[in-house]
PDB file of C-alpha atoms and ligand atoms in Angstrom:
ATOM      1  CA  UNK A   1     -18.640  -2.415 -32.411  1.00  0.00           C
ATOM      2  CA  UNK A   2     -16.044  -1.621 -29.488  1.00  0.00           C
ATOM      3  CA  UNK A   3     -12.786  -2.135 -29.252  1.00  0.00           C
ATOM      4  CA  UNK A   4     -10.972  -5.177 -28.696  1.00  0.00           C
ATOM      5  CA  UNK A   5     -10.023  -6.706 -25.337  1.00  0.00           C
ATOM      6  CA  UNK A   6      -6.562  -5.713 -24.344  1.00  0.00           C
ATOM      7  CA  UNK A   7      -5.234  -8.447 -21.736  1.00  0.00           C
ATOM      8  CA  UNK A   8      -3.305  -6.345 -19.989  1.00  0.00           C
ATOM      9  CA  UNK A   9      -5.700  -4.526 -17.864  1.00  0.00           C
ATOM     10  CA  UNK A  10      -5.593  -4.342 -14.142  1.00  0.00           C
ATOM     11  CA  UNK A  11      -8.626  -6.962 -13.726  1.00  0.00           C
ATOM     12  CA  UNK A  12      -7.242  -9.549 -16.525  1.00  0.00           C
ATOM     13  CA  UNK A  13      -3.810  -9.036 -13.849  1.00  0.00           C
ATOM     14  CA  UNK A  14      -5.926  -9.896 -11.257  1.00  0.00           C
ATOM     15  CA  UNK A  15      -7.517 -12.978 -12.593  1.00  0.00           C
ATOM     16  CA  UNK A  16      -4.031 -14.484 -13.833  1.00  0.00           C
ATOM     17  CA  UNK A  17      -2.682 -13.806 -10.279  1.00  0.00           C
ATOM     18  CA  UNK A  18      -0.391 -11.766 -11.258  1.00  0.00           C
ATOM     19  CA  UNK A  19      -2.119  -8.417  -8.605  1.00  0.00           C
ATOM     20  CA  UNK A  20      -3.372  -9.089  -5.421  1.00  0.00           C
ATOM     21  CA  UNK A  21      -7.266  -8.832  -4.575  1.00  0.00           C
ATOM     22  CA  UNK A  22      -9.701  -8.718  -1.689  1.00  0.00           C
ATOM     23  CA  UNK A  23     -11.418 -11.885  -3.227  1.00  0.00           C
ATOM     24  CA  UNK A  24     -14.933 -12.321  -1.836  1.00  0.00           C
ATOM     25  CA  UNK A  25     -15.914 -15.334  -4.122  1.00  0.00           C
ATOM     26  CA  UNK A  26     -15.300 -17.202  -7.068  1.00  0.00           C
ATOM     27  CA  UNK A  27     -16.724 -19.950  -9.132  1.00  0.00           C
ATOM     28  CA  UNK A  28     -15.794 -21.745 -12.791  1.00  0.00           C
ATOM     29  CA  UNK A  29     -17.150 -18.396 -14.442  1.00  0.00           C
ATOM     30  CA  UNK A  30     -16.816 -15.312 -12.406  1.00  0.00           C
ATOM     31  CA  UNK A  31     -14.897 -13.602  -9.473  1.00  0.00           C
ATOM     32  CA  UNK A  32     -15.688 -10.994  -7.333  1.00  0.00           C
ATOM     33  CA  UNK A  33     -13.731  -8.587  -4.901  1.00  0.00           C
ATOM     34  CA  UNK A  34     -13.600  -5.540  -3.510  1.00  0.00           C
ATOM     35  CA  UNK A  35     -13.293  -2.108  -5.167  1.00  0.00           C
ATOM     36  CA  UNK A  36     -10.345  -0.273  -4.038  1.00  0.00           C
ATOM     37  CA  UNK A  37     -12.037   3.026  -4.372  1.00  0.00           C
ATOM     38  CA  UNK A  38     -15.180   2.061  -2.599  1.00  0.00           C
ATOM     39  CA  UNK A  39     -18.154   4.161  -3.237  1.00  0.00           C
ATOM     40  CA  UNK A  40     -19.671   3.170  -0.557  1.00  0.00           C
ATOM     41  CA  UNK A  41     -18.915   0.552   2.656  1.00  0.00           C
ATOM     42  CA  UNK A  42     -18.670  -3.043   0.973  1.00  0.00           C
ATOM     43  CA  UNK A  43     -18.412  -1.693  -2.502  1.00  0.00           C
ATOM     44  CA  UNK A  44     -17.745  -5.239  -4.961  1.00  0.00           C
ATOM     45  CA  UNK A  45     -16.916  -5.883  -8.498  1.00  0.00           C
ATOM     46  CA  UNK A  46     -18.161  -9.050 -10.421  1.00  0.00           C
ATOM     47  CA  UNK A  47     -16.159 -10.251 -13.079  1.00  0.00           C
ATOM     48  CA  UNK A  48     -16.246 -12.766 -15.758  1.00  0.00           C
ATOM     49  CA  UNK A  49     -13.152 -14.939 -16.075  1.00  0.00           C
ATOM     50  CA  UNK A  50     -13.113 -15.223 -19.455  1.00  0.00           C
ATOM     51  CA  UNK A  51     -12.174 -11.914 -22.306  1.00  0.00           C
ATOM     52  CA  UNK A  52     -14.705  -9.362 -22.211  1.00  0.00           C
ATOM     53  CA  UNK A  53     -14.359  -5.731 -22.914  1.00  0.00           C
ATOM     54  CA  UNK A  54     -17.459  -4.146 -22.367  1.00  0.00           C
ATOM     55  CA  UNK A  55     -21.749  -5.249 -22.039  1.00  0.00           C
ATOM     56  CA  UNK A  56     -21.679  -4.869 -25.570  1.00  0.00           C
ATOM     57  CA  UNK A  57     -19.374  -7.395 -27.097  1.00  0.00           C
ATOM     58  CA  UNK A  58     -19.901  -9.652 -23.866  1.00  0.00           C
ATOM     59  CA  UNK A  59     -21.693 -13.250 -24.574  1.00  0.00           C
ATOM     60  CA  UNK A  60     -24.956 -13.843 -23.325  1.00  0.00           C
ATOM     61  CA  UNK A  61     -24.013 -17.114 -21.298  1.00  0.00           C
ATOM     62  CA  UNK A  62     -21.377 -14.580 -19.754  1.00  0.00           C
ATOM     63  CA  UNK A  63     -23.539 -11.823 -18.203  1.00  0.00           C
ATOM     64  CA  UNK A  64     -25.902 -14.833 -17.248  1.00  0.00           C
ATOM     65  CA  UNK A  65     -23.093 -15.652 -14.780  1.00  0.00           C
ATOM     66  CA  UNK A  66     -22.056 -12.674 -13.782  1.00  0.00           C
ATOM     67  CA  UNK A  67     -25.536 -11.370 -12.844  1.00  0.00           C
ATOM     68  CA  UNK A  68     -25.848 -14.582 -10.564  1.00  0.00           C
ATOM     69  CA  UNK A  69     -23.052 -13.864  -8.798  1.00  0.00           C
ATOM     70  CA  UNK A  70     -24.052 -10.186  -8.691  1.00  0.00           C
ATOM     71  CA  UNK A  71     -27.458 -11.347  -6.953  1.00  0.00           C
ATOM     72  CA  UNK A  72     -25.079 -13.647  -4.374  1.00  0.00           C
ATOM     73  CA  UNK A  73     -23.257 -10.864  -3.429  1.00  0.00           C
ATOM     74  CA  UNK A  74     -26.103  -8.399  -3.070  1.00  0.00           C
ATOM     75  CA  UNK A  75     -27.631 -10.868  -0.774  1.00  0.00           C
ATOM     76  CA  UNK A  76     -24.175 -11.169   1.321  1.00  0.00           C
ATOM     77  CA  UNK A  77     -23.784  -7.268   0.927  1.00  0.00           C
ATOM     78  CA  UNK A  78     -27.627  -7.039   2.823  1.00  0.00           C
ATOM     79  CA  UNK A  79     -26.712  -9.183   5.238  1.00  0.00           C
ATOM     80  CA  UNK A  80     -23.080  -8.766   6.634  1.00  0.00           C
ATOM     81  CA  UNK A  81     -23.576  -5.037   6.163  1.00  0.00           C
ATOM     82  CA  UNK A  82     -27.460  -4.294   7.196  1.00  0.00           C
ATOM     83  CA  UNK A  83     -27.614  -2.654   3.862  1.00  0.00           C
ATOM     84  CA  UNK A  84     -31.147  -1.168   2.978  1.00  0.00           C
ATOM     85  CA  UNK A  85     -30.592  -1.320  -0.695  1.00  0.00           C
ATOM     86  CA  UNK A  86     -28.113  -2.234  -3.793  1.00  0.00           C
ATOM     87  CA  UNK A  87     -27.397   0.195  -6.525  1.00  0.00           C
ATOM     88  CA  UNK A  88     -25.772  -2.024  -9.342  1.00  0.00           C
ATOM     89  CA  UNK A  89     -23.425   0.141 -12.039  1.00  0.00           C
ATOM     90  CA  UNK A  90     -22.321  -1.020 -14.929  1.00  0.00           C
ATOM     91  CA  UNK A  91     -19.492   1.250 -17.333  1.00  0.00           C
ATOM     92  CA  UNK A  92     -19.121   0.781 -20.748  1.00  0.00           C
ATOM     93  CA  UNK A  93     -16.068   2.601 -22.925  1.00  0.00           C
ATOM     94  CA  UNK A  94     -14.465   5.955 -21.803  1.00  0.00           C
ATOM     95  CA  UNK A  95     -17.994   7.945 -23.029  1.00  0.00           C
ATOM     96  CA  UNK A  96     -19.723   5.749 -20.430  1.00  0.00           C
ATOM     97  CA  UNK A  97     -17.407   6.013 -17.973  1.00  0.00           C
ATOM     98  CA  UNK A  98     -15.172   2.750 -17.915  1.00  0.00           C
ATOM     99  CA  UNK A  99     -12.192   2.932 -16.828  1.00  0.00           C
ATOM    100  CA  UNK A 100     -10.949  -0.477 -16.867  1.00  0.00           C
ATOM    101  CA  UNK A 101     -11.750  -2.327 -19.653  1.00  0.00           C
ATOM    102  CA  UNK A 102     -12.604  -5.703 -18.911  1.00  0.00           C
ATOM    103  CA  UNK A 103     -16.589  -6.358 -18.411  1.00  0.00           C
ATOM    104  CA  UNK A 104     -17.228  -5.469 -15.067  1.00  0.00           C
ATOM    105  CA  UNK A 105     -20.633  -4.774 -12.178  1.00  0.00           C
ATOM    106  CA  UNK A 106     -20.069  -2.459  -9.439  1.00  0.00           C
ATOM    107  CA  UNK A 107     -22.612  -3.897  -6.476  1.00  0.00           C
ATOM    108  CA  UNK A 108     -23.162  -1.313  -3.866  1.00  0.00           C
ATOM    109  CA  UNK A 109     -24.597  -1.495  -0.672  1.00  0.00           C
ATOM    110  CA  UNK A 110     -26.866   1.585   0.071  1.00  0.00           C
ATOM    111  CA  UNK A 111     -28.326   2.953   3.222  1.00  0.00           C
ATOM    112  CA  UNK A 112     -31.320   5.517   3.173  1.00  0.00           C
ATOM    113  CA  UNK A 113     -29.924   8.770   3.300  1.00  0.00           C
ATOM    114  CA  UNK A 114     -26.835   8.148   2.618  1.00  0.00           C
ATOM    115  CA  UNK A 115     -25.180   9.719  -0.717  1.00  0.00           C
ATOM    116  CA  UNK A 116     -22.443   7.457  -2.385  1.00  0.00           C
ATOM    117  CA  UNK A 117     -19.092   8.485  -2.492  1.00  0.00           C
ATOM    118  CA  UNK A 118     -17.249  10.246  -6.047  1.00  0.00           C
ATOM    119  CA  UNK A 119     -16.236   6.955  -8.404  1.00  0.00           C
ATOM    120  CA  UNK A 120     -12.633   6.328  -8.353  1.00  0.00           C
ATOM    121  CA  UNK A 121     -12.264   8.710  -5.664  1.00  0.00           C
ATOM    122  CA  UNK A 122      -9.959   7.983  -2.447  1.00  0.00           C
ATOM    123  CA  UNK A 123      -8.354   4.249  -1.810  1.00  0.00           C
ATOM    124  CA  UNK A 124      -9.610   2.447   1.074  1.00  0.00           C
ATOM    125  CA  UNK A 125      -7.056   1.033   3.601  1.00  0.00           C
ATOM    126  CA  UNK A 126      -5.892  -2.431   2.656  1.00  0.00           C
ATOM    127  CA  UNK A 127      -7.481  -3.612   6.111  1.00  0.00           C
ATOM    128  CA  UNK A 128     -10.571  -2.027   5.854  1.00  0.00           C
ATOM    129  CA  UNK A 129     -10.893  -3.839   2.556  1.00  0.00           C
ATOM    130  CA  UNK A 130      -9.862  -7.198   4.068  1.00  0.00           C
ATOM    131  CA  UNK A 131     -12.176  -6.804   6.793  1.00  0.00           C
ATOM    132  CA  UNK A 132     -15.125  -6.248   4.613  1.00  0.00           C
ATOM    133  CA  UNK A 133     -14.125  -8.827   1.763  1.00  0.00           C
ATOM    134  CA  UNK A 134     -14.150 -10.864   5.052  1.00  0.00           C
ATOM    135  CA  UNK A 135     -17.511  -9.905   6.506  1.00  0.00           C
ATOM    136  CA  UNK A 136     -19.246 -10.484   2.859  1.00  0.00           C
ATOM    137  CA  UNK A 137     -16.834 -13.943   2.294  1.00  0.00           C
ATOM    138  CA  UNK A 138     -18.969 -14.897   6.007  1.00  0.00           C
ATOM    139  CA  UNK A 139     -22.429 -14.122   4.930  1.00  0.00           C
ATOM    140  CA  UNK A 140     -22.062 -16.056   1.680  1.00  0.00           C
ATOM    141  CA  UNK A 141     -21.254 -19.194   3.457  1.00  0.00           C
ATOM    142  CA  UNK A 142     -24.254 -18.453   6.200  1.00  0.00           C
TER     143      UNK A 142
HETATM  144  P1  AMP B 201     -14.952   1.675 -14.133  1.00  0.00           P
HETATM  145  O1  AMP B 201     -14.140   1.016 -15.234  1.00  0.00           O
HETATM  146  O2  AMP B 201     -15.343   3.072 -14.470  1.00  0.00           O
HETATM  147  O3  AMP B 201     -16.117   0.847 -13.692  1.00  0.00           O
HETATM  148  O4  AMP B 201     -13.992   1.860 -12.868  1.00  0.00           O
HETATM  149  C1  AMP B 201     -13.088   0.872 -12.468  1.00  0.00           C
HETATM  150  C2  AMP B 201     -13.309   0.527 -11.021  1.00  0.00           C
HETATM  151  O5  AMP B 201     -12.300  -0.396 -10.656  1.00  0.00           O
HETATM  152  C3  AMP B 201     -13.211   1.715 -10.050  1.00  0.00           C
HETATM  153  O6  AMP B 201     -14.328   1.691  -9.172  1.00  0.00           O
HETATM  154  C4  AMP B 201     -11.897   1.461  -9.301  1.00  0.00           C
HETATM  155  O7  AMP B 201     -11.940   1.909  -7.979  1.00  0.00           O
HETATM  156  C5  AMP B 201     -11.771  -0.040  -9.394  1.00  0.00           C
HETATM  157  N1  AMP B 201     -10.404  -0.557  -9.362  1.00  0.00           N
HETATM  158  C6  AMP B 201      -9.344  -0.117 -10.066  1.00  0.00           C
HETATM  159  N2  AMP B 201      -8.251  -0.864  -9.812  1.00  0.00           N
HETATM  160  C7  AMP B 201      -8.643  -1.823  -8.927  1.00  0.00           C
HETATM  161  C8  AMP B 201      -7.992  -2.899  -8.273  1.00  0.00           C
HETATM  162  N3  AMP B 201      -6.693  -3.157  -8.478  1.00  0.00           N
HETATM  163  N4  AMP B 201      -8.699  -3.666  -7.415  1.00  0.00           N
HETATM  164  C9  AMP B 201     -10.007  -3.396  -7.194  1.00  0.00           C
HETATM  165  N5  AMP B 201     -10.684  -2.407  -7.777  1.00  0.00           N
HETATM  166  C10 AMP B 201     -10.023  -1.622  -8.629  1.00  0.00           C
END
């Protein structure tokens, strides 16, 4: 089993409005917004709204919803950005590489040839972040 869901995590923050977001869209189940560290241009995060640690202790009516969204914003992602691919990544407890632990699916535009950036590595401006949640907010209502 993993651990238990701690409600003080940045994305649980995020959700109750208590931290700000680049929020690219939202419905009665999940959010999604931009990753501050992108790995690559248009880097976004999918979230459920509800407690969930990790994939493993995460309902199946929850990653139903989350995946949805995570096909929505692929689709934005190809469009708004001229992608030529999506690499989805998924983290589960410090062994797999999570670092914040509420269920979460990185969705990241790819282009051939190019490699993607380290994961958590530099911040992106706030207005390069703003611009993009913009770009991908655009395409979804195309
Ligand atoms: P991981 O738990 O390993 O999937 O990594 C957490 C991800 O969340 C990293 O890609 C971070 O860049 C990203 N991240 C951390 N804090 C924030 C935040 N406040 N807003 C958006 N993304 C964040």
């Amino acid at each position: 089993m993993s651990a238990i869901y701690d409600s003080s995590n940045i994305f649980a923050k995020i959700l109750r409005g208590e931290l700000p977001a680049h929020q690219v869209y939202e419905d009665a189940d999940t959010f999604a917004f931009m990753d501050i560290m992108p790995r690559s241009t248009g880097h976004a995060l999918v979230i459920p709204k509800t407690p969930a640690r990790t994939i493993v202790d995460a309902t199946p009516t929850q990653l139903s919803a989350c995946l949805a969204t995570v096909q929505k914003i692929a689709r934005a992602q190809m469009a708004a950005f001229g992608a030529d691919g999506i690499t989805l990544q998924q983290f589960n407890e410090p062994a797999g590489g999570q670092v914040v632990f509420h269920l979460h699916f990185h969705v990241l535009p790819r282009w051939d040839g190019v490699k993607l950036q380290p994961h958590t590595g530099q911040m992106e401006k706030p207005d390069v972040l703003a611009a993009n949640a913009e770009k991908l907010r655009a395409a979804l209502s195309a």
